[in-house]
Amino acid sequence: MNWDDADNAAADRLVGAVADSDDQAVEAALRPRDLDEFVGQERVREQLGLVLQAARKRGGTADHVLLSGAPGLGKTTLSMIIAAEMGVPIRITSGPAIQHAGDLASILSSLTEGEVLFLDEIHRMSRPAEEMLYMAMEDFRVDVIVGKGPGATAIPLELPPFTLVGATTRAGLLPPPLRDRFGFTGHMEFYAPAELERVIHRSAGLLDVVVDAAGAAEIAGRSRGTPRIANRLLRRVRDYAQVRADGTITRQTAAAALEVYEVDARGLDRLDRAVLHALLTLFGGGPVGLSTLAVAVGEERETVEEVAEPFLVREGLLARTPRGRVATGAAWAHLGLAPPHPTGGAGPGQTGLFGP
Ligand SMILES: Nc1ncnc2c1ncn2[C@@H]1O[C@H](COP(=O)(O)OP(=O)(O)OP(=O)(O)O)[C@@H](O)[C@H]1O
């Protein structure tokens, strides 16, 4: 397997949801500071608002919170908002950074009362650290093991009450004992285009860029339901508008800029379109095996599977079936191609995925 290739391909993408170094530099300035500024996610916002308000009313610490959802949907932002709304500091770390139980013990023992501990990618923590976390979450206590072998002793250490905010892209991977210790779980959904337009207008204001309604709508439609991508595309369109136009982002400048960056009207990039194009033109829409499809586009199997396919599946352009990858009617329409006749070989008629 070559997951590095998939990671590299994902990191290079303008429409990738994982933060790159450029994003990290500007994201702090673009983050909403309170629940009212946080766009969308109405259900999570309302439920979380109640959890925090009740904790404030009791004068206590908020329950532990688990946030699940794809990268770039606002989990880190929400954890900072939780701390701000509770008027407490926040400590940020991640599962992969905690490999030994001792790493976690030293973080936990240095927390102040009420502090928020944000643990990103909580599903990637080591097992011993995870077990230590169970007790810390439930009893605000950890057992620090001193020594080795039969002479090892557990020294109990009391912790101040704190709020753990765990974030995960894979809630299903969390062991049930860990999941059960969270008082509140919020599932973050992809954003609707109208919500992304609000994110874009807000960010444009902070970046001092003028964007009209149609320009924001054009960027929102290509942002794959993800605020991080919307903010990134906004910055690239701003560059284009400043260099090739008068600086104002209109529908025309947004569309022209994103054409330069090869992000199409639906948010597909060069790789996504290459996969679809090969599936349609070389294999009549499928079914075709993943390895064959990967060879046809000159990419690693993992890159096609991990980087291109999830969004194509989400968009209803491609289906993974037991017989291989199959294009849907929407895929033919999106690339402006006519599907072959249903009776003509391994075509749409056999897959049942096409309309009449
Ligand atoms: N609801 C929102 N309203 C406005 N901006 C948002 C919202 N959600 C996210 N953003 C913006 O998107 C960017 C990415 O958000 P954030 O870092 O919180 O995502 P994340 O889910 O924690 O991603 P990851 O899983 O990769 O850490 C931030 O700059 C933030 O400003």
mmCIF file of C-alpha atoms and ligand atoms in Angstrom:
data_model
loop_
_atom_site.group_PDB
_atom_site.id
_atom_site.type_symbol
_atom_site.label_atom_id
_atom_site.label_comp_id
_atom_site.label_asym_id
_atom_site.label_seq_id
_atom_site.Cartn_x
_atom_site.Cartn_y
_atom_site.Cartn_z
ATOM 1 C CA MET A 1 0.000 0.000 0.000
ATOM 2 C CA ASN A 2 1.142 3.493 -0.576
ATOM 3 C CA TRP A 3 -0.814 5.802 1.677
ATOM 4 C CA ASP A 4 1.896 8.467 1.460
ATOM 5 C CA ASP A 5 1.041 9.010 -2.190
ATOM 6 C CA ALA A 6 -2.607 9.418 -1.272
ATOM 7 C CA ASP A 7 -1.677 11.865 1.511
ATOM 8 C CA ASN A 8 0.547 13.876 -0.824
ATOM 9 C CA ALA A 9 -2.094 13.993 -3.521
ATOM 10 C CA ALA A 10 -4.656 15.123 -0.932
ATOM 11 C CA ALA A 11 -2.368 17.806 0.496
ATOM 12 C CA ASP A 12 -1.714 19.362 -2.926
ATOM 13 C CA ARG A 13 -5.340 19.957 -3.715
ATOM 14 C CA LEU A 14 -7.057 23.296 -3.746
ATOM 15 C CA VAL A 15 -10.267 21.453 -2.911
ATOM 16 C CA GLY A 16 -8.723 19.233 -0.198
ATOM 17 C CA ALA A 17 -10.474 19.511 3.167
ATOM 18 C CA VAL A 18 -7.369 19.053 5.335
ATOM 19 C CA ALA A 19 -5.607 22.282 6.383
ATOM 20 C CA ASP A 20 -2.371 23.212 4.590
ATOM 21 C CA SER A 21 0.228 25.631 5.961
ATOM 22 C CA ASP A 22 -1.320 28.526 4.059
ATOM 23 C CA ASP A 23 -4.699 27.822 5.696
ATOM 24 C CA GLN A 24 -3.150 27.616 9.144
ATOM 25 C CA ALA A 25 -1.676 31.078 8.721
ATOM 26 C CA VAL A 26 -5.045 32.734 8.053
ATOM 27 C CA GLU A 27 -7.548 30.495 9.812
ATOM 28 C CA ALA A 28 -7.015 32.032 13.233
ATOM 29 C CA ALA A 29 -8.170 35.372 11.861
ATOM 30 C CA LEU A 30 -11.238 33.883 10.199
ATOM 31 C CA ARG A 31 -12.569 31.789 13.061
ATOM 32 C CA PRO A 32 -15.935 32.819 14.490
ATOM 33 C CA ARG A 33 -15.514 33.766 18.166
ATOM 34 C CA ASP A 34 -18.925 32.833 19.575
ATOM 35 C CA LEU A 35 -21.923 30.623 18.833
ATOM 36 C CA ASP A 36 -23.852 33.498 17.241
ATOM 37 C CA GLU A 37 -21.093 34.087 14.706
ATOM 38 C CA PHE A 38 -20.761 30.381 13.921
ATOM 39 C CA VAL A 39 -22.650 29.794 10.667
ATOM 40 C CA GLY A 40 -24.995 26.812 10.144
ATOM 41 C CA GLN A 41 -25.014 23.515 12.088
ATOM 42 C CA GLU A 42 -28.244 24.730 13.680
ATOM 43 C CA ARG A 43 -28.942 21.565 15.632
ATOM 44 C CA VAL A 44 -25.440 21.220 17.116
ATOM 45 C CA ARG A 45 -25.378 24.926 17.883
ATOM 46 C CA GLU A 46 -28.694 24.874 19.697
ATOM 47 C CA GLN A 47 -27.947 21.703 21.667
ATOM 48 C CA LEU A 48 -24.465 22.844 22.593
ATOM 49 C CA GLY A 49 -25.801 26.269 23.535
ATOM 50 C CA LEU A 50 -28.113 24.599 26.056
ATOM 51 C CA VAL A 51 -25.320 22.432 27.489
ATOM 52 C CA LEU A 52 -23.118 25.493 28.019
ATOM 53 C CA GLN A 53 -25.868 27.714 29.346
ATOM 54 C CA ALA A 54 -26.915 25.071 31.884
ATOM 55 C CA ALA A 55 -23.315 24.586 33.027
ATOM 56 C CA ARG A 56 -22.906 28.345 33.459
ATOM 57 C CA LYS A 57 -26.147 28.524 35.424
ATOM 58 C CA ARG A 58 -24.963 25.764 37.751
ATOM 59 C CA GLY A 59 -21.619 27.504 38.062
ATOM 60 C CA GLY A 60 -19.968 24.206 37.111
ATOM 61 C CA THR A 61 -17.853 22.763 34.360
ATOM 62 C CA ALA A 62 -19.482 21.816 31.062
ATOM 63 C CA ASP A 63 -19.947 18.124 30.249
ATOM 64 C CA HIS A 64 -17.416 16.449 27.967
ATOM 65 C CA VAL A 65 -18.248 17.037 24.290
ATOM 66 C CA LEU A 66 -17.557 14.829 21.282
ATOM 67 C CA LEU A 67 -17.624 16.459 17.844
ATOM 68 C CA SER A 68 -17.637 14.223 14.810
ATOM 69 C CA GLY A 69 -17.517 15.154 11.151
ATOM 70 C CA ALA A 70 -15.299 15.549 8.102
ATOM 71 C CA PRO A 71 -12.193 17.797 8.165
ATOM 72 C CA GLY A 72 -12.716 21.530 7.800
ATOM 73 C CA LEU A 73 -16.307 21.671 9.080
ATOM 74 C CA GLY A 74 -15.461 23.659 12.210
ATOM 75 C CA LYS A 75 -14.659 21.240 15.039
ATOM 76 C CA THR A 76 -11.591 23.162 16.238
ATOM 77 C CA THR A 77 -13.486 26.423 15.910
ATOM 78 C CA LEU A 78 -16.360 25.068 17.986
ATOM 79 C CA SER A 79 -14.009 23.851 20.722
ATOM 80 C CA MET A 80 -12.544 27.360 20.981
ATOM 81 C CA ILE A 81 -16.056 28.768 21.141
ATOM 82 C CA ILE A 82 -16.896 26.372 24.002
ATOM 83 C CA ALA A 83 -13.916 27.693 25.968
ATOM 84 C CA ALA A 84 -14.780 31.303 25.158
ATOM 85 C CA GLU A 85 -18.454 30.881 26.112
ATOM 86 C CA MET A 86 -17.411 29.265 29.404
ATOM 87 C CA GLY A 87 -14.776 31.952 30.007
ATOM 88 C CA VAL A 88 -11.995 29.373 30.469
ATOM 89 C CA PRO A 89 -8.648 28.709 28.780
ATOM 90 C CA ILE A 90 -8.200 25.985 26.163
ATOM 91 C CA ARG A 91 -5.385 23.498 25.653
ATOM 92 C CA ILE A 92 -5.107 21.974 22.185
ATOM 93 C CA THR A 93 -3.519 18.627 21.390
ATOM 94 C CA SER A 94 -4.208 15.610 19.213
ATOM 95 C CA GLY A 95 -4.479 11.829 19.455
ATOM 96 C CA PRO A 96 -1.334 11.099 17.422
ATOM 97 C CA ALA A 97 0.674 13.459 19.701
ATOM 98 C CA ILE A 98 -0.234 11.326 22.737
ATOM 99 C CA GLN A 99 1.489 8.021 22.273
ATOM 100 C CA HIS A 100 2.217 7.196 25.910
ATOM 101 C CA ALA A 101 -0.080 7.338 28.915
ATOM 102 C CA GLY A 102 2.606 9.495 30.568
ATOM 103 C CA ASP A 103 2.155 12.181 27.856
ATOM 104 C CA LEU A 104 -1.511 12.378 28.720
ATOM 105 C CA ALA A 105 -0.880 12.321 32.480
ATOM 106 C CA SER A 106 1.387 15.327 32.229
ATOM 107 C CA ILE A 107 -1.149 17.301 30.184
ATOM 108 C CA LEU A 108 -4.030 16.383 32.492
ATOM 109 C CA SER A 109 -2.124 17.193 35.650
ATOM 110 C CA SER A 110 -1.302 20.671 34.419
ATOM 111 C CA LEU A 111 -4.899 21.647 33.566
ATOM 112 C CA THR A 112 -6.498 24.429 35.566
ATOM 113 C CA GLU A 113 -10.035 24.202 36.964
ATOM 114 C CA GLY A 114 -12.693 24.254 34.222
ATOM 115 C CA GLU A 115 -10.142 24.334 31.399
ATOM 116 C CA VAL A 116 -11.129 22.906 28.006
ATOM 117 C CA LEU A 117 -8.845 20.175 26.679
ATOM 118 C CA PHE A 118 -9.308 19.832 22.918
ATOM 119 C CA LEU A 119 -8.182 16.444 21.670
ATOM 120 C CA ASP A 120 -8.254 16.368 17.872
ATOM 121 C CA GLU A 121 -8.253 12.992 16.090
ATOM 122 C CA ILE A 122 -9.130 11.338 19.374
ATOM 123 C CA HIS A 123 -9.575 8.002 17.562
ATOM 124 C CA ARG A 124 -5.827 7.919 16.928
ATOM 125 C CA MET A 125 -4.722 7.868 20.569
ATOM 126 C CA SER A 126 -2.754 4.892 21.896
ATOM 127 C CA ARG A 127 -4.672 2.276 23.881
ATOM 128 C CA PRO A 128 -2.941 2.919 27.270
ATOM 129 C CA ALA A 129 -3.592 6.642 26.945
ATOM 130 C CA GLU A 130 -7.196 5.930 26.040
ATOM 131 C CA GLU A 131 -7.642 3.811 29.161
ATOM 132 C CA MET A 132 -6.176 6.539 31.322
ATOM 133 C CA LEU A 133 -8.608 8.969 29.762
ATOM 134 C CA TYR A 134 -11.632 6.869 30.842
ATOM 135 C CA MET A 135 -10.851 7.412 34.508
ATOM 136 C CA ALA A 136 -9.852 11.028 34.025
ATOM 137 C CA MET A 137 -13.157 11.808 32.294
ATOM 138 C CA GLU A 138 -15.293 10.000 34.811
ATOM 139 C CA ASP A 139 -13.625 10.563 38.170
ATOM 140 C CA PHE A 140 -11.184 13.416 37.443
ATOM 141 C CA ARG A 141 -8.414 11.173 38.653
ATOM 142 C CA VAL A 142 -5.557 9.255 37.047
ATOM 143 C CA ASP A 143 -3.330 6.493 38.320
ATOM 144 C CA VAL A 144 0.267 7.233 37.547
ATOM 145 C CA ILE A 145 2.292 4.013 37.428
ATOM 146 C CA VAL A 146 5.700 4.306 38.980
ATOM 147 C CA GLY A 147 8.303 1.576 38.467
ATOM 148 C CA LYS A 148 8.132 -1.567 36.374
ATOM 149 C CA GLY A 149 7.216 -5.226 36.787
ATOM 150 C CA PRO A 150 6.005 -6.642 40.112
ATOM 151 C CA GLY A 151 7.335 -3.611 42.018
ATOM 152 C CA ALA A 152 5.264 -1.131 40.002
ATOM 153 C CA THR A 153 2.856 0.968 42.067
ATOM 154 C CA ALA A 154 -0.068 3.120 41.042
ATOM 155 C CA ILE A 155 -0.081 6.573 42.568
ATOM 156 C CA PRO A 156 -3.518 8.192 42.358
ATOM 157 C CA LEU A 157 -3.506 11.789 41.212
ATOM 158 C CA GLU A 158 -6.543 14.048 41.656
ATOM 159 C CA LEU A 159 -7.339 16.328 38.711
ATOM 160 C CA PRO A 160 -9.314 19.563 38.671
ATOM 161 C CA PRO A 161 -12.681 19.263 36.859
ATOM 162 C CA PHE A 162 -12.149 19.983 33.161
ATOM 163 C CA THR A 163 -14.105 19.684 29.912
ATOM 164 C CA LEU A 164 -12.762 17.332 27.303
ATOM 165 C CA VAL A 165 -13.711 18.213 23.736
ATOM 166 C CA GLY A 166 -12.847 15.279 21.493
ATOM 167 C CA ALA A 167 -12.912 15.626 17.725
ATOM 168 C CA THR A 168 -13.004 12.790 15.268
ATOM 169 C CA THR A 169 -13.615 12.246 11.596
ATOM 170 C CA ARG A 170 -14.510 8.630 12.413
ATOM 171 C CA ALA A 171 -16.931 8.412 15.348
ATOM 172 C CA GLY A 172 -17.516 4.746 14.506
ATOM 173 C CA LEU A 173 -13.874 3.954 15.335
ATOM 174 C CA LEU A 174 -14.169 5.097 18.945
ATOM 175 C CA PRO A 175 -14.478 2.291 21.476
ATOM 176 C CA PRO A 176 -17.924 2.391 23.130
ATOM 177 C CA PRO A 177 -16.514 2.965 26.673
ATOM 178 C CA LEU A 178 -14.892 6.163 25.420
ATOM 179 C CA ARG A 179 -17.933 7.286 23.406
ATOM 180 C CA ASP A 180 -20.203 6.712 26.410
ATOM 181 C CA ARG A 181 -18.197 9.037 28.626
ATOM 182 C CA PHE A 182 -19.114 12.083 26.577
ATOM 183 C CA GLY A 183 -22.157 13.925 27.899
ATOM 184 C CA PHE A 184 -22.906 15.447 24.503
ATOM 185 C CA THR A 185 -22.119 14.322 20.953
ATOM 186 C CA GLY A 186 -22.516 16.715 18.065
ATOM 187 C CA HIS A 187 -22.408 15.457 14.512
ATOM 188 C CA MET A 188 -21.256 18.123 12.054
ATOM 189 C CA GLU A 189 -22.882 18.007 8.630
ATOM 190 C CA PHE A 190 -21.636 19.365 5.333
ATOM 191 C CA TYR A 191 -22.848 22.942 4.803
ATOM 192 C CA ALA A 192 -25.586 23.995 2.403
ATOM 193 C CA PRO A 193 -24.533 26.447 -0.356
ATOM 194 C CA ALA A 194 -26.501 29.294 1.285
ATOM 195 C CA GLU A 195 -24.572 28.740 4.540
ATOM 196 C CA LEU A 196 -21.253 28.757 2.699
ATOM 197 C CA GLU A 197 -22.267 32.043 1.068
ATOM 198 C CA ARG A 198 -22.625 33.485 4.582
ATOM 199 C CA VAL A 199 -19.178 32.103 5.527
ATOM 200 C CA ILE A 200 -17.715 33.713 2.380
ATOM 201 C CA HIS A 201 -19.313 37.105 3.013
ATOM 202 C CA ARG A 202 -18.089 37.040 6.601
ATOM 203 C CA SER A 203 -14.528 36.050 5.618
ATOM 204 C CA ALA A 204 -14.470 38.590 2.767
ATOM 205 C CA GLY A 205 -15.306 41.301 5.301
ATOM 206 C CA LEU A 206 -12.446 40.203 7.549
ATOM 207 C CA LEU A 207 -10.024 39.998 4.605
ATOM 208 C CA ASP A 208 -11.191 43.379 3.315
ATOM 209 C CA VAL A 209 -12.312 42.004 -0.035
ATOM 210 C CA VAL A 210 -15.464 43.098 -1.864
ATOM 211 C CA VAL A 211 -17.605 40.185 -3.043
ATOM 212 C CA ASP A 212 -21.105 40.543 -4.472
ATOM 213 C CA ALA A 213 -23.936 38.066 -3.887
ATOM 214 C CA ALA A 214 -23.472 36.229 -7.192
ATOM 215 C CA GLY A 215 -19.695 36.034 -6.674
ATOM 216 C CA ALA A 216 -20.167 34.469 -3.223
ATOM 217 C CA ALA A 217 -22.712 32.010 -4.657
ATOM 218 C CA GLU A 218 -20.277 30.988 -7.397
ATOM 219 C CA ILE A 219 -17.528 30.224 -4.857
ATOM 220 C CA ALA A 220 -19.953 28.506 -2.458
ATOM 221 C CA GLY A 221 -21.165 26.126 -5.180
ATOM 222 C CA ARG A 222 -17.610 24.917 -5.739
ATOM 223 C CA SER A 223 -16.647 24.536 -2.069
ATOM 224 C CA ARG A 224 -17.768 20.947 -1.484
ATOM 225 C CA GLY A 225 -19.895 21.809 1.542
ATOM 226 C CA THR A 226 -16.784 22.753 3.546
ATOM 227 C CA PRO A 227 -16.008 26.188 5.080
ATOM 228 C CA ARG A 228 -12.245 25.582 4.966
ATOM 229 C CA ILE A 229 -12.426 25.045 1.187
ATOM 230 C CA ALA A 230 -14.742 28.059 0.776
ATOM 231 C CA ASN A 231 -12.204 30.276 2.575
ATOM 232 C CA ARG A 232 -9.355 28.871 0.493
ATOM 233 C CA LEU A 233 -11.146 29.385 -2.816
ATOM 234 C CA LEU A 234 -12.091 32.891 -1.704
ATOM 235 C CA ARG A 235 -8.401 33.733 -1.242
ATOM 236 C CA ARG A 236 -7.468 32.402 -4.685
ATOM 237 C CA VAL A 237 -10.352 34.254 -6.332
ATOM 238 C CA ARG A 238 -9.322 37.420 -4.488
ATOM 239 C CA ASP A 239 -5.816 37.115 -6.014
ATOM 240 C CA TYR A 240 -7.312 36.773 -9.477
ATOM 241 C CA ALA A 241 -9.718 39.675 -8.967
ATOM 242 C CA GLN A 242 -6.869 41.915 -7.801
ATOM 243 C CA VAL A 243 -4.527 40.977 -10.675
ATOM 244 C CA ARG A 244 -6.898 40.577 -13.613
ATOM 245 C CA ALA A 245 -9.910 42.702 -12.609
ATOM 246 C CA ASP A 246 -10.703 45.666 -10.380
ATOM 247 C CA GLY A 247 -10.490 43.690 -7.129
ATOM 248 C CA THR A 248 -14.233 43.084 -6.780
ATOM 249 C CA ILE A 249 -15.383 39.476 -6.804
ATOM 250 C CA THR A 250 -18.331 38.981 -9.136
ATOM 251 C CA ARG A 251 -19.763 35.810 -10.639
ATOM 252 C CA GLN A 252 -17.572 36.306 -13.722
ATOM 253 C CA THR A 253 -14.314 36.832 -11.833
ATOM 254 C CA ALA A 254 -15.040 33.897 -9.516
ATOM 255 C CA ALA A 255 -15.845 31.563 -12.418
ATOM 256 C CA ALA A 256 -12.839 32.726 -14.462
ATOM 257 C CA ALA A 257 -10.467 32.393 -11.490
ATOM 258 C CA LEU A 258 -11.656 28.925 -10.582
ATOM 259 C CA GLU A 259 -11.358 27.842 -14.177
ATOM 260 C CA VAL A 260 -7.676 28.822 -13.989
ATOM 261 C CA TYR A 261 -7.376 26.664 -10.865
ATOM 262 C CA GLU A 262 -9.298 23.819 -12.543
ATOM 263 C CA VAL A 263 -12.105 23.697 -9.992
ATOM 264 C CA ASP A 264 -15.332 23.190 -11.918
ATOM 265 C CA ALA A 265 -18.867 24.402 -11.222
ATOM 266 C CA ARG A 266 -19.570 21.474 -8.935
ATOM 267 C CA GLY A 267 -16.246 21.601 -7.071
ATOM 268 C CA LEU A 268 -14.539 18.765 -8.958
ATOM 269 C CA ASP A 269 -10.843 19.246 -9.675
ATOM 270 C CA ARG A 270 -8.564 17.786 -12.343
ATOM 271 C CA LEU A 271 -8.157 14.439 -10.575
ATOM 272 C CA ASP A 272 -11.884 13.982 -9.968
ATOM 273 C CA ARG A 273 -12.661 14.724 -13.598
ATOM 274 C CA ALA A 274 -9.864 12.459 -14.852
ATOM 275 C CA VAL A 275 -11.338 9.549 -12.887
ATOM 276 C CA LEU A 276 -14.841 10.216 -14.181
ATOM 277 C CA HIS A 277 -13.631 10.772 -17.719
ATOM 278 C CA ALA A 278 -11.734 7.474 -17.779
ATOM 279 C CA LEU A 279 -14.684 5.623 -16.256
ATOM 280 C CA LEU A 280 -17.042 7.011 -18.891
ATOM 281 C CA THR A 281 -14.923 7.049 -22.031
ATOM 282 C CA LEU A 282 -12.677 4.009 -21.546
ATOM 283 C CA PHE A 283 -15.051 1.706 -19.689
ATOM 284 C CA GLY A 284 -18.481 2.817 -20.905
ATOM 285 C CA GLY A 285 -19.462 3.896 -17.385
ATOM 286 C CA GLY A 286 -18.336 0.642 -15.730
ATOM 287 C CA PRO A 287 -18.413 -1.550 -13.810
ATOM 288 C CA VAL A 288 -14.627 -1.502 -13.708
ATOM 289 C CA GLY A 289 -12.209 -2.556 -10.976
ATOM 290 C CA LEU A 290 -10.446 0.075 -8.881
ATOM 291 C CA SER A 291 -6.944 -1.038 -9.943
ATOM 292 C CA THR A 292 -7.806 -0.808 -13.632
ATOM 293 C CA LEU A 293 -9.332 2.610 -13.163
ATOM 294 C CA ALA A 294 -6.240 3.780 -11.261
ATOM 295 C CA VAL A 295 -3.899 2.581 -14.018
ATOM 296 C CA ALA A 296 -6.070 4.332 -16.600
ATOM 297 C CA VAL A 297 -5.639 7.701 -14.859
ATOM 298 C CA GLY A 298 -1.976 7.106 -13.998
ATOM 299 C CA GLU A 299 -2.525 7.342 -10.240
ATOM 300 C CA GLU A 300 -2.043 5.044 -7.278
ATOM 301 C CA ARG A 301 -5.022 2.908 -6.334
ATOM 302 C CA GLU A 302 -5.122 4.555 -2.883
ATOM 303 C CA THR A 303 -5.152 8.031 -4.412
ATOM 304 C CA VAL A 304 -8.209 7.224 -6.489
ATOM 305 C CA GLU A 305 -9.946 5.472 -3.603
ATOM 306 C CA GLU A 306 -9.086 7.900 -0.785
ATOM 307 C CA VAL A 307 -8.732 11.223 -2.543
ATOM 308 C CA ALA A 308 -11.068 11.288 -5.535
ATOM 309 C CA GLU A 309 -13.821 8.792 -4.883
ATOM 310 C CA PRO A 310 -15.338 9.960 -1.567
ATOM 311 C CA PHE A 311 -16.539 13.236 -3.052
ATOM 312 C CA LEU A 312 -17.651 11.616 -6.324
ATOM 313 C CA VAL A 313 -19.710 9.122 -4.312
ATOM 314 C CA ARG A 314 -21.116 11.872 -2.085
ATOM 315 C CA GLU A 315 -22.130 13.835 -5.155
ATOM 316 C CA GLY A 316 -23.894 10.819 -6.632
ATOM 317 C CA LEU A 317 -21.558 10.707 -9.635
ATOM 318 C CA LEU A 318 -19.940 7.352 -8.943
ATOM 319 C CA ALA A 319 -21.044 4.204 -7.110
ATOM 320 C CA ARG A 320 -18.895 1.507 -5.554
ATOM 321 C CA THR A 321 -20.567 -1.821 -6.306
ATOM 322 C CA PRO A 322 -19.420 -5.411 -5.696
ATOM 323 C CA ARG A 323 -18.679 -5.663 -9.429
ATOM 324 C CA GLY A 324 -16.597 -2.507 -9.573
ATOM 325 C CA ARG A 325 -16.943 1.241 -9.998
ATOM 326 C CA VAL A 326 -19.983 2.463 -11.890
ATOM 327 C CA ALA A 327 -20.837 5.929 -13.178
ATOM 328 C CA THR A 328 -24.330 7.306 -12.582
ATOM 329 C CA GLY A 329 -26.466 9.221 -15.069
ATOM 330 C CA ALA A 330 -25.399 12.444 -13.341
ATOM 331 C CA ALA A 331 -21.753 11.690 -14.230
ATOM 332 C CA TRP A 332 -22.530 11.560 -17.966
ATOM 333 C CA ALA A 333 -24.504 14.757 -17.692
ATOM 334 C CA HIS A 334 -21.767 16.503 -15.701
ATOM 335 C CA LEU A 335 -19.090 15.794 -18.305
ATOM 336 C CA GLY A 336 -21.531 16.565 -21.134
ATOM 337 C CA LEU A 337 -21.308 13.065 -22.609
ATOM 338 C CA ALA A 338 -24.071 10.812 -23.893
ATOM 339 C CA PRO A 339 -24.350 7.438 -22.156
ATOM 340 C CA PRO A 340 -24.066 4.395 -24.431
ATOM 341 C CA HIS A 341 -27.251 2.561 -25.361
ATOM 342 C CA PRO A 342 -28.435 0.488 -22.364
ATOM 343 C CA THR A 343 -28.260 -2.750 -24.359
ATOM 344 C CA GLY A 344 -24.693 -2.103 -25.535
ATOM 345 C CA GLY A 345 -22.478 -4.254 -23.279
ATOM 346 C CA ALA A 346 -21.360 -3.345 -19.762
ATOM 347 C CA GLY A 347 -23.449 -0.251 -19.789
ATOM 348 C CA PRO A 348 -25.826 1.570 -17.606
ATOM 349 C CA GLY A 349 -28.775 -0.673 -18.398
ATOM 350 C CA GLN A 350 -27.144 -3.526 -16.502
ATOM 351 C CA THR A 351 -26.356 -1.543 -13.407
ATOM 352 C CA GLY A 352 -29.822 -0.211 -12.781
ATOM 353 C CA LEU A 353 -28.239 3.100 -11.768
ATOM 354 C CA PHE A 354 -29.621 5.050 -14.687
ATOM 355 C CA GLY A 355 -32.968 6.655 -15.043
ATOM 356 C CA PRO A 356 -35.383 5.637 -17.790
HETATM 357 N N1 LIG B 1 -19.581 27.386 10.953
HETATM 358 C C1 LIG B 1 -18.584 28.143 10.520
HETATM 359 N N2 LIG B 1 -18.764 29.450 10.300
HETATM 360 C C2 LIG B 1 -17.741 30.197 9.820
HETATM 361 N N3 LIG B 1 -16.501 29.736 9.557
HETATM 362 C C3 LIG B 1 -16.273 28.455 9.785
HETATM 363 C C4 LIG B 1 -17.285 27.581 10.274
HETATM 364 N N4 LIG B 1 -16.773 26.353 10.394
HETATM 365 C C5 LIG B 1 -15.493 26.424 10.004
HETATM 366 N N5 LIG B 1 -15.183 27.678 9.630
HETATM 367 C C6 LIG B 1 -13.896 28.124 9.120
HETATM 368 O O1 LIG B 1 -13.275 27.023 8.456
HETATM 369 C C7 LIG B 1 -11.921 26.887 8.867
HETATM 370 C C8 LIG B 1 -11.697 25.454 9.309
HETATM 371 O O2 LIG B 1 -12.396 25.210 10.505
HETATM 372 P P1 LIG B 1 -11.821 24.260 11.655
HETATM 373 O O3 LIG B 1 -10.325 24.348 11.729
HETATM 374 O O4 LIG B 1 -12.568 24.566 12.896
HETATM 375 O O5 LIG B 1 -12.241 22.853 11.081
HETATM 376 P P2 LIG B 1 -12.010 21.394 11.724
HETATM 377 O O6 LIG B 1 -13.302 20.661 11.583
HETATM 378 O O7 LIG B 1 -11.445 21.503 13.091
HETATM 379 O O8 LIG B 1 -10.956 20.777 10.746
HETATM 380 P P3 LIG B 1 -9.887 19.612 11.090
HETATM 381 O O9 LIG B 1 -10.692 18.389 11.343
HETATM 382 O O10 LIG B 1 -9.077 19.541 9.822
HETATM 383 O O11 LIG B 1 -9.084 20.079 12.273
HETATM 384 C C9 LIG B 1 -11.672 27.926 9.952
HETATM 385 O O12 LIG B 1 -10.879 28.960 9.425
HETATM 386 C C10 LIG B 1 -13.008 28.521 10.279
HETATM 387 O O13 LIG B 1 -12.903 29.913 10.292
#
